[in-house]
Structure formats: structure tokens, C-alpha cells
Coordinates of C-alpha atoms in Angstrom, one line a residue:
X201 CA 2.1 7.8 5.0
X202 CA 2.9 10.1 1.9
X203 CA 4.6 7.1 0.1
X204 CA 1.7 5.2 1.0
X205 CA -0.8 7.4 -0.6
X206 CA 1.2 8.2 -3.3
X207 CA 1.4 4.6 -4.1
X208 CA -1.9 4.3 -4.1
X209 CA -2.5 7.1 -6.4
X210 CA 0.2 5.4 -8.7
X211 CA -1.8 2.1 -8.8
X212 CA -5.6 3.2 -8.0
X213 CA -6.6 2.5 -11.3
X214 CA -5.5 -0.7 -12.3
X215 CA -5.1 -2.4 -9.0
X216 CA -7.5 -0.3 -6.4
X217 CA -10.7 0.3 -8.9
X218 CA -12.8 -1.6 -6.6
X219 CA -12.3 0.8 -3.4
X220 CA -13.6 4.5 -3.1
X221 CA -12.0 7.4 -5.3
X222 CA -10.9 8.9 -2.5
X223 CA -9.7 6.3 -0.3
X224 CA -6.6 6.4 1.6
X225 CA -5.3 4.1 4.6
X226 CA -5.7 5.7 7.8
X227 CA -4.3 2.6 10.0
X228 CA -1.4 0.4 9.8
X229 CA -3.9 -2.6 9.2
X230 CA -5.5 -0.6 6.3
X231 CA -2.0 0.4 5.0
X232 CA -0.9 -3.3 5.0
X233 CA -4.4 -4.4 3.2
X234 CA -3.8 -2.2 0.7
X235 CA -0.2 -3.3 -0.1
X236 CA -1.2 -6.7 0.3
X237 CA -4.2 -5.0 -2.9
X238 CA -1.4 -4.2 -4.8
X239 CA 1.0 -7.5 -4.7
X240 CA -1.8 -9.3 -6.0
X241 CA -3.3 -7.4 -8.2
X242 CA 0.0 -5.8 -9.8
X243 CA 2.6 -6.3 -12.3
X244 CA 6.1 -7.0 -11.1
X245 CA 7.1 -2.9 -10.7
X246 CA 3.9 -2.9 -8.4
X247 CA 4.4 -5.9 -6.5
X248 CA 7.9 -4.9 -5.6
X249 CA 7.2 -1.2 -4.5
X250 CA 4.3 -2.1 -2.4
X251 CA 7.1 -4.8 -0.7
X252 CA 9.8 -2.6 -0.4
X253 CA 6.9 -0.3 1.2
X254 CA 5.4 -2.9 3.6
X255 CA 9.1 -3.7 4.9
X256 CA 10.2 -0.3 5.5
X257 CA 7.1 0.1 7.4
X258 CA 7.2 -3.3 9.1
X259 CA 10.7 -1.6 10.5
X260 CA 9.8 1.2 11.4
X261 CA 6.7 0.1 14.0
X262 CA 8.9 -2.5 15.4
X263 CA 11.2 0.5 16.2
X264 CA 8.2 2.6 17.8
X265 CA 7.2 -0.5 19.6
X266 CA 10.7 -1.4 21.0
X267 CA 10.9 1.8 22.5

């Protein structure tokens, strides 16, 4: 969740503006709203981090879940 929330921190102003300051994804569904925030509403740097973000995540729960 730290490379969540410090992605978020890196693109809160121009691609987060519309949710609280202080917001941070507490969930996995929140997490993967708020990358999906960033692919759209990002550059090309952005879009790629927040995917390269989502599928390491996506990984890891299937390897929780598997077990």
C-alpha cells in the first residue's frame, strides 16, 4: 500500500483533484479505482506506473487467494 499512496501523492494534483486531500485507498476495490483514476486521466509516465502497479497487485492477491 505504500506504492499505492505514494502514487497517489505523485499524481493527486493533476489526476486526483476531484477526490478529498487526504484520501487514500483502504480496499483493493478502492486501490484499483484509483489506478484505473490515473490511466485515464494521466500522461503516458502515469498511465504506465499506475499499470505496472495494478499488475503487481493483481499478482500478488491471486497468490493470497491461491493459498
Amino acid at each position: 500500500m505504500d506504492s499505492v499512496n505514494a502514487l497517489v501523492d505523485e499524481y493527486r494534483a493533476r489526476c486526483l483533484w476531484f477526490l478529498r486531500e487526504d484520501y487514500y485507498p483502504e480496499s483493493l476495490a478502492d486501490v484499483a479505482r484509483v489506478l484505473d483514476y490515473i490511466e485515464r486521466h494521466g500522461d503516458k509516465e502515469a498511465f504506465q506506473k499506475a499499470a505496472t502497479l495494478r499488475q503487481w497487485l493483481l499478482q500478488n492477491s491471486n497468490v493470497s487467494s491461491a493459498a
